[in-house]
Amino acid sequence: MIEFDKVAYSYGGGELLSDISVRLAPGSFHFLTGPSGAGKTTLLKLCHGDLSPTAGHVRAFDMDLTALGRDDMAMMRRRFGVVNQDCRFLDHLSVAENVSLPLTVAGHDASQMSGDLKELLEWVGLTDRAGALPPELSGGERQRAALARAVIMSPDVILADEPTGNVDWEMSQRLLHLLVELNRMGKMVLIASHDLQLIRAAKSQVQARVLRIAGRKLQLAGADL
Amino acid sequence: MKALILSYLRSDPKAARVVPATGYTAHLTLFAAGAMAFLAVFALALSLAAGRLADRWAGELARSTTLRISAPADQMTTQVDRALAVLQQTPGVATARALSLEEQAALLSPWFGAGVDLSGLPVPRLIEIRETETGYDAAGLRLRLAAEVPGAILDDHGRWRRPLVEAADSLRRLGFFSMALIFGALAAMVTLAANAALAANAQIIEVLRLIGATDVYIARAFVRRFTLRGLGGAAVGTVLGIGGVMLLPEASAEGGLLTGLGFRGIGWFLPAIIPVLAATVAFGATSFAARQTLKELA
C-alpha cells in the first residue's frame, strides 16, 4: 500500500533521512518513534506526497507519488486521513463544518451524512463543541477534531502525527480505540508518537509494529516496548 | 476548456464558503469594476458619437460635389450648358443643377450682406452635383471637362472633408482603444486583488489540499467570487455611467461632437455589454491568478 524504495530526504543543509526502504501493508498498524528532529513528521509527509523525496521513490496504492500530477495527487490524498501536529482548520467554519469538509470537497452531500457526523463528534467528545469555531477550541479539542476530520471519509490509510499529544490519558485511550477499530476494519494506521504508554496500550489490543528512526535510518524496534 | 470554465462557475455554496468572504480585496474589486465600467460607458459613447460623425461626413458630403465655372461673361451660359450636358452623360451622377444667382447670393450673404446683386459682378457660376451610391470617376470627369469646358473646376470637397473624416475615425479608434485599456487595467487590478486574496488564504489552501481538494475546487471559490464582484461592481458603474451620459447636452448642429456625445435608439442597450465584459475579464484574470498561485504553492 505504501512503499519506500531507497528514499532519502534532505533539507537545505544536511540529509535527514537516508536510504529508507520499507513496505507498509494494507491493514497493518505501525507506530513511528524516534528522538525529536529525527524525521518522523517528514516521513509521514513523504507518505502522502506533502513532501517529495530527494532520492528514491515513494509509492502509495501502486502509484509513484513523484510522478503524479496535482489533480491525481488530490484524488490520492482522499484515500488518506491525516492528523498533523499543528491541527490546522478553516477558522471561519464551525467544528462540525470542518470535520465534514472532506465530504464536501469530495462532492458528497454532508447533510445526508449528518448521522455519521454526529456519531463521530460524539466519539471524539466534541458534541457540545460542534458549533464552535476552531480558535475557541483547546489544544486537545483541536486534536480530537483533526482526528475526526481525518477519519470521516473512512480512508484506506490513517497517518497521525502525535495525535494524543495534548489530550489526557482517558481521551487518548478513546482515540486509540477509535484507531484500533478502524484498523480492524482494514485501514492501515501509521502513528508517529513519543508516548510509550500509548504504544504499549495499542500492542495489547492490536498487532502493532514499531518503527524507529535513528541515525537517518528506519529500523524495526525491539519487542520490549 | 468549456468544461473547465463551467466547473469554475458551477454553483456550490459550500465550496464558495471555504474562503472567508471578508477582506479588503472584495471592496477593491467592487470599486475597480464600478469605476472602470463608469469610464467604459463614456468611452463607448465617445466611440459611437465619433463613428456617427465620421459616417455622416464620409457619406453625406462625399455624395455632394461642386463644379465651379469661371469664364468671360459672354461665354458663361454656353459653358454652363455644356458642363450640364457633360454631367448628364456621366455615369454615377444622379443630378446636376446650376445654382441660380439668387442662391449664390444667399451663399455669399455672410460676407456681403443680404440682397447683394451679383448680375454685374464677375463671380463664377456654381453647379451642384449629387452622386449616385456608386459615385462617378472624378479623374475621368476632370479630363473630359478640361477638354470641353475649359473654365470648369471640379471640387469634390475631398481636400477639407478627408482630414475631418480621418479625425472622426481616429476619435472612434481612440474610444475603442480606451475601452481596451480600461478592461486591461481592470484585468490587472483583479489579478492583483485575486493574488492578494490567494496569498492571504495560503493556510486555507494548505488545509484543503491536505484533505484532497483539487486545484479546480480551490480556484472555484475564488474565481466565482471575483467574477460576481466584477459583474456587480460593473453593473453599478454602468448604471451610473448611463446616468451621466443622459445628463449631457442634447445633440445640436452648432455643438457638433461636443453635444452629440451619447447613445441613439438601440444604442442605449449597448452599455449592457460592459458588466458582462467586466465579469469575463474578472473571470479570466482570477482563473489566471489562481492557476499561477496554486502552482507556486504546490
Short mmCIF file of C-alpha atoms in Angstrom, two decimals:
data_model
loop_
_atom_site.label_atom_id
_atom_site.label_comp_id
_atom_site.label_asym_id
_atom_site.label_seq_id
_atom_site.Cartn_x
_atom_site.Cartn_y
_atom_site.Cartn_z
CA MET A 1 0.00 0.00 0.00
CA ILE A 2 2.81 2.41 0.93
CA GLU A 3 6.29 1.57 -0.20
CA PHE A 4 9.54 3.44 0.29
CA ASP A 5 12.32 2.47 -2.09
CA LYS A 6 15.76 3.78 -1.06
CA VAL A 7 14.20 7.09 -0.08
CA ALA A 8 16.33 9.96 1.11
CA TYR A 9 15.27 13.42 2.14
CA SER A 10 17.48 16.45 2.62
CA TYR A 11 16.63 19.88 3.90
CA GLY A 12 18.81 22.76 2.70
CA GLY A 13 21.77 21.67 4.81
CA GLY A 14 22.13 18.02 5.66
CA GLU A 15 20.40 14.76 4.96
CA LEU A 16 17.56 13.98 7.36
CA LEU A 17 16.50 10.58 6.07
CA SER A 18 18.74 8.21 4.15
CA ASP A 19 18.27 5.00 2.20
CA ILE A 20 14.88 4.14 3.67
CA SER A 21 13.16 1.11 2.23
CA VAL A 22 10.01 -0.16 3.86
CA ARG A 23 6.65 -1.57 2.85
CA LEU A 24 3.57 -0.81 4.91
CA ALA A 25 0.96 -3.40 4.05
CA PRO A 26 -2.80 -2.82 3.87
CA GLY A 27 -4.47 -3.33 7.23
CA SER A 28 -1.23 -3.01 9.17
CA PHE A 29 -0.76 -0.92 12.32
CA HIS A 30 2.54 0.87 12.80
CA PHE A 31 3.99 3.25 15.30
CA LEU A 32 6.84 5.51 14.28
CA THR A 33 9.17 6.59 17.05
CA GLY A 34 12.48 8.36 17.37
CA PRO A 35 14.00 11.38 19.03
CA SER A 36 12.72 14.86 18.31
CA GLY A 37 14.01 16.10 14.96
CA ALA A 38 14.77 12.58 13.76
CA GLY A 39 12.40 12.97 10.81
CA LYS A 40 9.13 11.38 11.94
CA THR A 41 6.96 14.22 10.64
CA THR A 42 8.99 14.33 7.41
CA LEU A 43 8.44 10.62 6.86
CA LEU A 44 4.69 11.00 7.38
CA LYS A 45 4.63 13.89 4.90
CA LEU A 46 6.54 11.78 2.37
CA CYS A 47 3.86 9.09 2.73
CA HIS A 48 1.06 11.30 1.38
CA GLY A 49 3.06 13.39 -1.04
CA ASP A 50 3.18 16.55 1.04
CA LEU A 51 6.95 16.36 0.56
CA SER A 52 8.87 14.78 -2.32
CA PRO A 53 11.93 12.64 -1.63
CA THR A 54 15.29 13.99 -2.76
CA ALA A 55 16.25 10.45 -3.77
CA GLY A 56 14.38 7.19 -4.24
CA HIS A 57 10.67 6.62 -4.76
CA VAL A 58 7.56 6.62 -2.62
CA ARG A 59 4.62 4.58 -3.88
CA ALA A 60 1.12 4.62 -2.49
CA PHE A 61 -1.66 2.42 -3.85
CA ASP A 62 0.79 1.31 -6.58
CA MET A 63 1.30 4.89 -7.76
CA ASP A 64 4.64 6.67 -7.78
CA LEU A 65 3.86 9.87 -5.90
CA THR A 66 6.67 11.84 -7.55
CA ALA A 67 5.11 11.18 -10.96
CA LEU A 68 1.57 12.24 -10.04
CA GLY A 69 0.04 15.45 -11.35
CA ARG A 70 -1.65 17.81 -8.90
CA ASP A 71 -5.18 16.57 -9.61
CA ASP A 72 -4.17 12.92 -9.33
CA MET A 73 -2.36 13.75 -6.11
CA ALA A 74 -5.55 15.37 -4.77
CA MET A 75 -7.57 12.26 -5.61
CA MET A 76 -4.94 10.06 -3.99
CA ARG A 77 -4.99 12.17 -0.81
CA ARG A 78 -8.69 11.45 -0.39
CA ARG A 79 -7.63 7.91 0.46
CA PHE A 80 -5.52 9.25 3.33
CA GLY A 81 -6.68 10.58 6.65
CA VAL A 82 -4.00 12.85 8.04
CA VAL A 83 -3.68 14.35 11.51
CA ASN A 84 -0.88 16.88 11.60
CA GLN A 85 0.76 18.13 14.76
CA ASP A 86 -0.38 21.71 14.17
CA CYS A 87 -4.01 20.68 13.51
CA ARG A 88 -4.93 23.43 11.08
CA PHE A 89 -8.57 24.24 10.33
CA LEU A 90 -10.61 26.76 8.41
CA ASP A 91 -11.12 29.17 11.26
CA HIS A 92 -14.28 30.77 9.84
CA LEU A 93 -16.14 27.44 9.72
CA SER A 94 -17.59 25.63 12.71
CA VAL A 95 -16.06 22.45 14.11
CA ALA A 96 -18.84 20.37 12.51
CA GLU A 97 -18.27 22.02 9.14
CA ASN A 98 -14.52 21.49 9.42
CA VAL A 99 -14.93 17.85 10.33
CA SER A 100 -17.30 17.27 7.39
CA LEU A 101 -15.10 19.28 4.99
CA PRO A 102 -13.53 16.20 3.34
CA LEU A 103 -17.05 15.07 2.41
CA THR A 104 -17.84 18.47 0.92
CA VAL A 105 -14.56 18.54 -1.01
CA ALA A 106 -15.20 15.05 -2.37
CA GLY A 107 -18.62 16.16 -3.59
CA HIS A 108 -20.72 14.23 -1.07
CA ASP A 109 -23.80 15.77 0.44
CA ALA A 110 -22.63 16.23 4.02
CA SER A 111 -26.21 16.85 5.22
CA GLN A 112 -27.15 13.28 4.24
CA MET A 113 -24.34 12.02 6.46
CA SER A 114 -25.25 14.13 9.46
CA GLY A 115 -25.92 10.97 11.46
CA ASP A 116 -22.35 9.75 10.90
CA LEU A 117 -21.01 13.19 11.69
CA LYS A 118 -22.97 13.34 14.94
CA GLU A 119 -21.76 9.90 15.93
CA LEU A 120 -18.17 10.76 15.11
CA LEU A 121 -18.29 14.01 17.08
CA GLU A 122 -19.71 12.06 19.99
CA TRP A 123 -16.87 9.54 19.65
CA VAL A 124 -14.24 12.24 19.99
CA GLY A 125 -16.20 14.06 22.69
CA LEU A 126 -16.97 17.18 20.71
CA THR A 127 -20.77 17.03 20.51
CA ASP A 128 -21.10 20.14 22.65
CA ARG A 129 -18.48 21.97 20.61
CA ALA A 130 -19.91 21.20 17.16
CA GLY A 131 -20.95 24.81 16.59
CA ALA A 132 -17.80 26.37 17.99
CA LEU A 133 -15.13 27.95 15.82
CA PRO A 134 -11.67 26.32 15.83
CA PRO A 135 -9.92 29.26 17.58
CA GLU A 136 -12.27 28.65 20.52
CA LEU A 137 -11.01 25.07 20.99
CA SER A 138 -8.34 23.92 23.40
CA GLY A 139 -5.26 22.05 22.15
CA GLY A 140 -6.80 18.68 23.00
CA GLU A 141 -10.11 19.57 21.36
CA ARG A 142 -8.27 20.60 18.21
CA GLN A 143 -6.50 17.25 18.08
CA ARG A 144 -9.76 15.38 18.50
CA ALA A 145 -11.42 17.47 15.81
CA ALA A 146 -8.46 16.86 13.49
CA LEU A 147 -8.73 13.12 14.08
CA ALA A 148 -12.46 13.21 13.39
CA ARG A 149 -11.81 15.09 10.13
CA ALA A 150 -9.14 12.56 9.18
CA VAL A 151 -11.40 9.53 9.57
CA ILE A 152 -14.77 10.85 8.37
CA MET A 153 -14.15 9.67 4.80
CA SER A 154 -13.22 6.22 6.07
CA PRO A 155 -9.84 6.46 4.35
CA ASP A 156 -7.65 3.49 3.47
CA VAL A 157 -4.68 4.92 5.34
CA ILE A 158 -4.58 6.97 8.54
CA LEU A 159 -1.44 8.96 9.26
CA ALA A 160 -1.33 10.65 12.64
CA ASP A 161 1.46 12.82 13.99
CA GLU A 162 1.38 12.80 17.82
CA PRO A 163 -2.43 12.52 17.84
CA THR A 164 -2.63 12.23 21.60
CA GLY A 165 -0.01 14.83 22.48
CA ASN A 166 -2.45 17.28 24.05
CA VAL A 167 -5.17 15.03 25.45
CA ASP A 168 -5.49 13.32 28.81
CA TRP A 169 -4.95 9.60 29.28
CA GLU A 170 -8.63 8.72 29.18
CA MET A 171 -9.18 10.61 25.93
CA SER A 172 -6.00 9.21 24.39
CA GLN A 173 -7.34 5.72 25.12
CA ARG A 174 -10.62 6.59 23.42
CA LEU A 175 -8.81 7.94 20.38
CA LEU A 176 -6.56 4.90 20.29
CA HIS A 177 -9.62 2.67 20.49
CA LEU A 178 -11.09 4.52 17.51
CA LEU A 179 -7.90 3.99 15.51
CA VAL A 180 -7.78 0.31 16.52
CA GLU A 181 -11.40 -0.11 15.41
CA LEU A 182 -10.59 1.47 12.07
CA ASN A 183 -7.59 -0.82 11.73
CA ARG A 184 -9.83 -3.81 12.38
CA MET A 185 -11.97 -2.57 9.51
CA GLY A 186 -8.91 -2.98 7.28
CA LYS A 187 -7.47 0.52 7.41
CA MET A 188 -3.72 0.95 7.57
CA VAL A 189 -2.65 3.10 10.52
CA LEU A 190 0.71 4.82 11.00
CA ILE A 191 1.15 6.89 14.15
CA ALA A 192 4.18 8.99 14.96
CA SER A 193 4.41 9.14 18.72
CA HIS A 194 6.77 9.54 21.66
CA ASP A 195 4.17 8.11 24.00
CA LEU A 196 5.47 4.68 25.06
CA GLN A 197 2.42 4.07 27.26
CA LEU A 198 0.17 4.58 24.25
CA ILE A 199 2.29 2.20 22.19
CA ARG A 200 2.11 -0.45 24.91
CA ALA A 201 -1.63 0.04 25.21
CA ALA A 202 -2.03 -0.37 21.47
CA LYS A 203 0.10 -3.50 21.34
CA SER A 204 -2.21 -5.08 23.85
CA GLN A 205 -5.16 -4.51 21.54
CA VAL A 206 -3.73 -4.94 18.06
CA GLN A 207 -0.73 -6.42 16.33
CA ALA A 208 1.29 -3.21 16.02
CA ARG A 209 4.80 -2.92 14.66
CA VAL A 210 7.09 -0.20 15.90
CA LEU A 211 9.41 1.54 13.51
CA ARG A 212 12.19 3.70 14.86
CA ILE A 213 14.14 6.42 13.09
CA ALA A 214 17.69 6.64 14.32
CA GLY A 215 20.74 7.96 12.56
CA ARG A 216 18.73 8.86 9.45
CA LYS A 217 17.72 5.19 9.02
CA LEU A 218 14.49 3.37 9.74
CA GLN A 219 14.69 0.32 11.94
CA LEU A 220 12.20 -2.16 13.32
CA ALA A 221 12.21 -1.55 17.07
CA GLY A 222 12.56 -4.35 19.61
CA ALA A 223 9.61 -6.12 21.17
CA ASP A 224 10.40 -4.80 24.66
CA LEU A 225 8.28 -1.73 24.09
CA MET B 1 -11.89 24.35 -21.96
CA LYS B 2 -15.66 24.77 -21.84
CA ALA B 3 -15.85 22.11 -19.12
CA LEU B 4 -13.16 23.92 -17.14
CA ILE B 5 -15.00 27.25 -17.38
CA LEU B 6 -18.27 25.61 -16.36
CA SER B 7 -16.59 23.84 -13.46
CA TYR B 8 -15.26 27.19 -12.23
CA LEU B 9 -18.67 28.80 -12.41
CA ARG B 10 -20.75 25.89 -11.11
CA SER B 11 -22.78 26.99 -8.16
CA ASP B 12 -21.61 25.27 -5.00
CA PRO B 13 -22.37 27.40 -1.95
CA LYS B 14 -20.34 25.12 0.31
CA ALA B 15 -17.31 25.31 -1.97
CA ALA B 16 -17.66 29.09 -2.02
CA ARG B 17 -17.76 29.16 1.77
CA VAL B 18 -14.33 27.58 2.22
CA VAL B 19 -12.82 31.00 1.67
CA PRO B 20 -13.85 33.73 4.12
CA ALA B 21 -15.94 36.40 2.41
CA THR B 22 -14.40 39.33 4.18
CA GLY B 23 -11.24 41.16 3.22
CA TYR B 24 -10.25 44.39 1.53
CA THR B 25 -9.93 42.64 -1.84
CA ALA B 26 -13.73 42.41 -2.01
CA HIS B 27 -14.15 46.18 -1.76
CA LEU B 28 -11.17 46.80 -4.05
CA THR B 29 -12.63 44.62 -6.80
CA LEU B 30 -16.10 46.12 -6.49
CA PHE B 31 -14.74 49.65 -6.64
CA ALA B 32 -12.33 48.94 -9.52
CA ALA B 33 -15.04 47.22 -11.57
CA GLY B 34 -17.51 50.04 -10.88
CA ALA B 35 -15.07 52.83 -11.73
CA MET B 36 -13.85 51.10 -14.88
CA ALA B 37 -17.39 50.41 -16.07
CA PHE B 38 -18.30 54.07 -15.48
CA LEU B 39 -15.36 55.16 -17.65
CA ALA B 40 -16.12 52.47 -20.23
CA VAL B 41 -19.63 53.88 -20.73
CA PHE B 42 -18.14 57.25 -21.69
CA ALA B 43 -15.50 55.65 -23.92
CA LEU B 44 -18.26 53.70 -25.66
CA ALA B 45 -20.40 56.83 -26.03
CA LEU B 46 -17.41 58.70 -27.49
CA SER B 47 -16.68 55.91 -29.96
CA LEU B 48 -20.26 55.74 -31.13
CA ALA B 49 -20.62 59.52 -31.45
CA ALA B 50 -17.35 59.78 -33.37
CA GLY B 51 -18.47 56.91 -35.57
CA ARG B 52 -21.74 58.65 -36.36
CA LEU B 53 -19.91 61.86 -37.20
CA ALA B 54 -17.39 60.12 -39.43
CA ASP B 55 -20.16 58.25 -41.25
CA ARG B 56 -22.13 61.44 -41.78
CA TRP B 57 -19.15 63.37 -43.09
CA ALA B 58 -17.99 60.49 -45.20
CA GLY B 59 -21.47 59.72 -46.50
CA GLU B 60 -23.39 62.93 -46.99
CA LEU B 61 -20.50 65.15 -48.09
CA ALA B 62 -18.92 62.51 -50.27
CA ARG B 63 -22.04 62.43 -52.42
CA SER B 64 -22.05 66.18 -52.91
CA THR B 65 -19.68 67.91 -55.36
CA THR B 66 -19.45 71.43 -56.73
CA LEU B 67 -18.43 72.38 -60.22
CA ARG B 68 -17.18 75.95 -60.42
CA ILE B 69 -17.14 77.66 -63.85
CA SER B 70 -15.05 80.78 -64.37
CA ALA B 71 -15.47 82.19 -67.83
CA PRO B 72 -15.90 85.54 -69.57
CA ALA B 73 -19.45 86.84 -69.23
CA ASP B 74 -20.32 86.21 -72.88
CA GLN B 75 -19.25 82.53 -72.67
CA MET B 76 -20.66 81.78 -69.24
CA THR B 77 -24.08 80.47 -70.32
CA THR B 78 -22.56 78.33 -73.06
CA GLN B 79 -20.01 76.77 -70.72
CA VAL B 80 -22.65 76.12 -68.03
CA ASP B 81 -24.91 74.40 -70.56
CA ARG B 82 -22.00 72.36 -71.93
CA ALA B 83 -20.96 71.35 -68.41
CA LEU B 84 -24.52 70.29 -67.55
CA ALA B 85 -24.64 68.22 -70.73
CA VAL B 86 -21.35 66.52 -69.84
CA LEU B 87 -22.57 65.82 -66.33
CA GLN B 88 -25.85 64.35 -67.51
CA GLN B 89 -23.91 61.87 -69.62
CA THR B 90 -21.54 60.94 -66.82
CA PRO B 91 -22.28 57.61 -65.11
CA GLY B 92 -22.54 57.99 -61.33
CA VAL B 93 -24.02 61.49 -61.41
CA ALA B 94 -27.56 61.46 -60.05
CA THR B 95 -28.43 65.11 -60.56
CA ALA B 96 -26.62 68.22 -61.70
CA ARG B 97 -28.16 71.63 -61.22
CA ALA B 98 -26.82 75.14 -61.82
CA LEU B 99 -27.43 77.38 -58.83
CA SER B 100 -29.42 80.46 -59.57
CA LEU B 101 -27.86 83.85 -58.98
CA GLU B 102 -30.21 84.28 -56.01
CA GLU B 103 -28.93 81.04 -54.45
CA GLN B 104 -25.33 82.13 -55.00
CA ALA B 105 -26.12 85.49 -53.46
CA ALA B 106 -27.52 83.70 -50.43
CA LEU B 107 -24.28 81.75 -50.11
CA LEU B 108 -22.29 84.99 -50.16
CA SER B 109 -24.61 86.86 -47.82
CA PRO B 110 -22.49 86.15 -44.69
CA TRP B 111 -19.71 88.23 -46.27
CA PHE B 112 -21.55 90.78 -48.48
CA GLY B 113 -24.86 91.03 -46.67
CA ALA B 114 -28.35 90.14 -47.84
CA GLY B 115 -29.69 91.29 -51.20
CA VAL B 116 -26.37 91.69 -52.94
CA ASP B 117 -26.77 91.92 -56.75
CA LEU B 118 -24.36 89.54 -58.49
CA SER B 119 -25.50 90.28 -62.02
CA GLY B 120 -22.83 92.90 -62.50
CA LEU B 121 -20.04 91.03 -60.73
CA PRO B 122 -17.65 88.52 -62.34
CA VAL B 123 -18.47 85.72 -59.89
CA PRO B 124 -18.09 82.15 -61.09
CA ARG B 125 -21.23 80.03 -61.61
CA LEU B 126 -21.72 77.01 -59.43
CA ILE B 127 -23.22 73.65 -60.39
CA GLU B 128 -24.30 71.37 -57.57
CA ILE B 129 -23.71 67.67 -58.34
CA ARG B 130 -25.37 64.81 -56.45
CA GLU B 131 -23.75 61.43 -56.88
CA THR B 132 -25.41 58.05 -57.01
CA GLU B 133 -24.46 55.40 -54.38
CA THR B 134 -21.71 54.11 -56.64
CA GLY B 135 -20.31 57.60 -57.38
CA TYR B 136 -18.53 58.76 -60.52
CA ASP B 137 -14.99 58.62 -61.85
CA ALA B 138 -13.65 62.03 -60.73
CA ALA B 139 -10.37 61.77 -62.67
CA GLY B 140 -12.18 60.87 -65.90
CA LEU B 141 -14.71 63.67 -65.42
CA ARG B 142 -11.94 66.21 -64.82
CA LEU B 143 -10.22 65.20 -68.07
CA ARG B 144 -13.45 65.48 -70.05
CA LEU B 145 -14.31 68.85 -68.52
CA ALA B 146 -10.82 70.13 -69.26
CA ALA B 147 -11.37 69.27 -72.90
CA GLU B 148 -14.92 70.51 -73.28
CA VAL B 149 -15.42 73.18 -70.60
CA PRO B 150 -12.04 74.89 -70.10
CA GLY B 151 -13.26 77.17 -67.30
CA ALA B 152 -14.64 74.33 -65.12
CA ILE B 153 -13.05 73.31 -61.82
CA LEU B 154 -14.41 70.22 -60.09
CA ASP B 155 -14.31 70.44 -56.31
CA ASP B 156 -15.29 67.16 -54.60
CA HIS B 157 -14.68 68.66 -51.09
CA GLY B 158 -12.07 65.96 -50.50
CA ARG B 159 -9.41 68.44 -49.51
CA TRP B 160 -11.20 69.51 -46.33
CA ARG B 161 -13.50 66.54 -45.90
CA ARG B 162 -10.76 63.90 -45.74
CA PRO B 163 -8.97 65.28 -42.64
CA LEU B 164 -12.32 65.66 -40.87
CA VAL B 165 -13.31 62.09 -41.61
CA GLU B 166 -9.85 60.90 -40.58
CA ALA B 167 -10.12 62.89 -37.35
CA ALA B 168 -13.52 61.38 -36.58
CA ASP B 169 -12.22 57.91 -37.39
CA SER B 170 -9.21 58.48 -35.13
CA LEU B 171 -11.55 59.59 -32.37
CA ARG B 172 -13.61 56.44 -32.82
CA ARG B 173 -10.47 54.28 -32.67
CA LEU B 174 -9.31 56.22 -29.63
CA GLY B 175 -12.62 55.46 -27.91
CA PHE B 176 -12.32 51.73 -28.57
CA PHE B 177 -8.65 51.76 -27.59
CA SER B 178 -9.63 53.50 -24.34
CA MET B 179 -12.15 50.74 -23.70
CA ALA B 180 -9.48 48.11 -24.29
CA LEU B 181 -7.18 49.96 -21.88
CA ILE B 182 -9.95 50.21 -19.30
CA PHE B 183 -10.61 46.48 -19.41
CA GLY B 184 -6.87 45.78 -19.41
CA ALA B 185 -6.49 47.90 -16.28
CA LEU B 186 -9.46 46.08 -14.72
CA ALA B 187 -7.80 42.74 -15.51
CA ALA B 188 -4.58 43.93 -13.86
CA MET B 189 -6.41 45.13 -10.75
CA VAL B 190 -8.46 41.96 -10.41
CA THR B 191 -5.32 39.85 -10.87
CA LEU B 192 -3.58 41.79 -8.10
CA ALA B 193 -6.62 41.54 -5.82
CA ALA B 194 -7.00 37.81 -6.54
CA ASN B 195 -3.29 37.24 -5.89
CA ALA B 196 -3.60 39.09 -2.59
CA ALA B 197 -6.67 37.03 -1.65
CA LEU B 198 -4.93 33.77 -2.56
CA ALA B 199 -1.80 34.72 -0.63
CA ALA B 200 -3.87 35.75 2.39
CA ASN B 201 -5.59 32.38 2.30
CA ALA B 202 -2.47 30.24 1.80
CA GLN B 203 -3.16 28.38 5.05
CA ILE B 204 -6.70 27.56 3.93
CA ILE B 205 -5.35 26.28 0.62
CA GLU B 206 -2.89 24.09 2.53
CA VAL B 207 -5.70 22.58 4.62
CA LEU B 208 -7.86 22.00 1.55
CA ARG B 209 -5.01 20.25 -0.24
CA LEU B 210 -4.42 18.07 2.82
CA ILE B 211 -7.96 16.74 2.59
CA GLY B 212 -7.80 16.15 -1.17
CA ALA B 213 -9.21 19.30 -2.76
CA THR B 214 -8.30 19.66 -6.42
CA ASP B 215 -6.99 22.93 -7.87
CA VAL B 216 -10.31 23.44 -9.66
CA TYR B 217 -12.22 23.11 -6.39
CA ILE B 218 -9.96 25.61 -4.63
CA ALA B 219 -9.87 28.01 -7.57
CA ARG B 220 -13.66 27.85 -7.97
CA ALA B 221 -14.20 29.56 -4.64
CA PHE B 222 -12.03 32.47 -5.70
CA VAL B 223 -12.98 32.66 -9.38
CA ARG B 224 -16.72 32.61 -8.77
CA ARG B 225 -16.47 35.24 -6.08
CA PHE B 226 -14.31 37.61 -8.12
CA THR B 227 -16.45 37.11 -11.23
CA LEU B 228 -19.60 38.03 -9.30
CA ARG B 229 -17.86 41.02 -7.73
CA GLY B 230 -16.73 42.16 -11.18
CA LEU B 231 -20.26 41.75 -12.52
CA GLY B 232 -21.90 43.55 -9.57
CA GLY B 233 -19.43 46.43 -9.44
CA ALA B 234 -19.56 46.93 -13.20
CA ALA B 235 -23.37 46.85 -13.22
CA VAL B 236 -23.49 49.71 -10.70
CA GLY B 237 -20.76 51.63 -12.58
CA THR B 238 -22.61 51.16 -15.88
CA VAL B 239 -25.89 52.45 -14.48
CA LEU B 240 -24.11 55.50 -13.06
CA GLY B 241 -22.29 56.00 -16.37
CA ILE B 242 -25.54 55.87 -18.35
CA GLY B 243 -27.00 58.40 -15.92
CA GLY B 244 -24.01 60.64 -16.55
CA VAL B 245 -24.41 60.36 -20.33
CA MET B 246 -28.11 61.19 -20.04
CA LEU B 247 -27.21 64.40 -18.25
CA LEU B 248 -25.01 65.55 -21.16
CA PRO B 249 -26.46 68.24 -23.50
CA GLU B 250 -28.63 67.12 -26.42
CA ALA B 251 -27.01 66.94 -29.85
CA SER B 252 -27.20 70.14 -31.90
CA ALA B 253 -25.79 71.26 -35.22
CA GLU B 254 -23.92 74.11 -33.57
CA GLY B 255 -22.36 71.93 -30.89
CA GLY B 256 -21.10 69.25 -33.27
CA LEU B 257 -19.41 66.37 -31.48
CA LEU B 258 -19.37 68.10 -28.09
CA THR B 259 -23.14 67.98 -27.77
CA GLY B 260 -23.67 64.73 -29.64
CA LEU B 261 -21.88 62.53 -27.09
CA GLY B 262 -24.31 59.81 -26.17
CA PHE B 263 -26.32 56.93 -27.48
CA ARG B 264 -29.09 56.81 -30.07
CA GLY B 265 -32.02 54.42 -30.21
CA ILE B 266 -31.00 50.84 -29.71
CA GLY B 267 -27.50 52.09 -28.87
CA TRP B 268 -28.76 52.75 -25.34
CA PHE B 269 -28.71 48.99 -24.79
CA LEU B 270 -25.06 48.66 -25.82
CA PRO B 271 -23.64 49.58 -22.36
CA ALA B 272 -25.34 46.42 -21.07
CA ILE B 273 -22.42 44.53 -22.53
CA ILE B 274 -19.98 46.30 -20.19
CA PRO B 275 -20.84 44.35 -16.98
CA VAL B 276 -20.70 41.12 -18.99
CA LEU B 277 -17.28 42.09 -20.35
CA ALA B 278 -16.11 43.09 -16.86
CA ALA B 279 -17.26 39.75 -15.44
CA THR B 280 -15.49 37.93 -18.26
CA VAL B 281 -12.32 39.90 -17.59
CA ALA B 282 -12.59 39.21 -13.85
CA PHE B 283 -13.16 35.52 -14.56
CA GLY B 284 -10.12 35.31 -16.85
CA ALA B 285 -7.88 37.32 -14.53
CA THR B 286 -8.82 35.33 -11.42
CA SER B 287 -8.51 32.00 -13.22
CA PHE B 288 -5.02 33.01 -14.36
CA ALA B 289 -4.02 34.24 -10.89
CA ALA B 290 -5.43 31.13 -9.20
CA ARG B 291 -3.67 28.77 -11.62
CA GLN B 292 -0.36 30.56 -11.11
CA THR B 293 -0.62 30.81 -7.33
CA LEU B 294 -1.79 27.23 -6.83
CA LYS B 295 1.09 26.05 -9.00
CA GLU B 296 3.54 28.05 -6.89
CA LEU B 297 2.04 26.80 -3.63
CA ALA B 298 2.14 23.15 -4.78
#
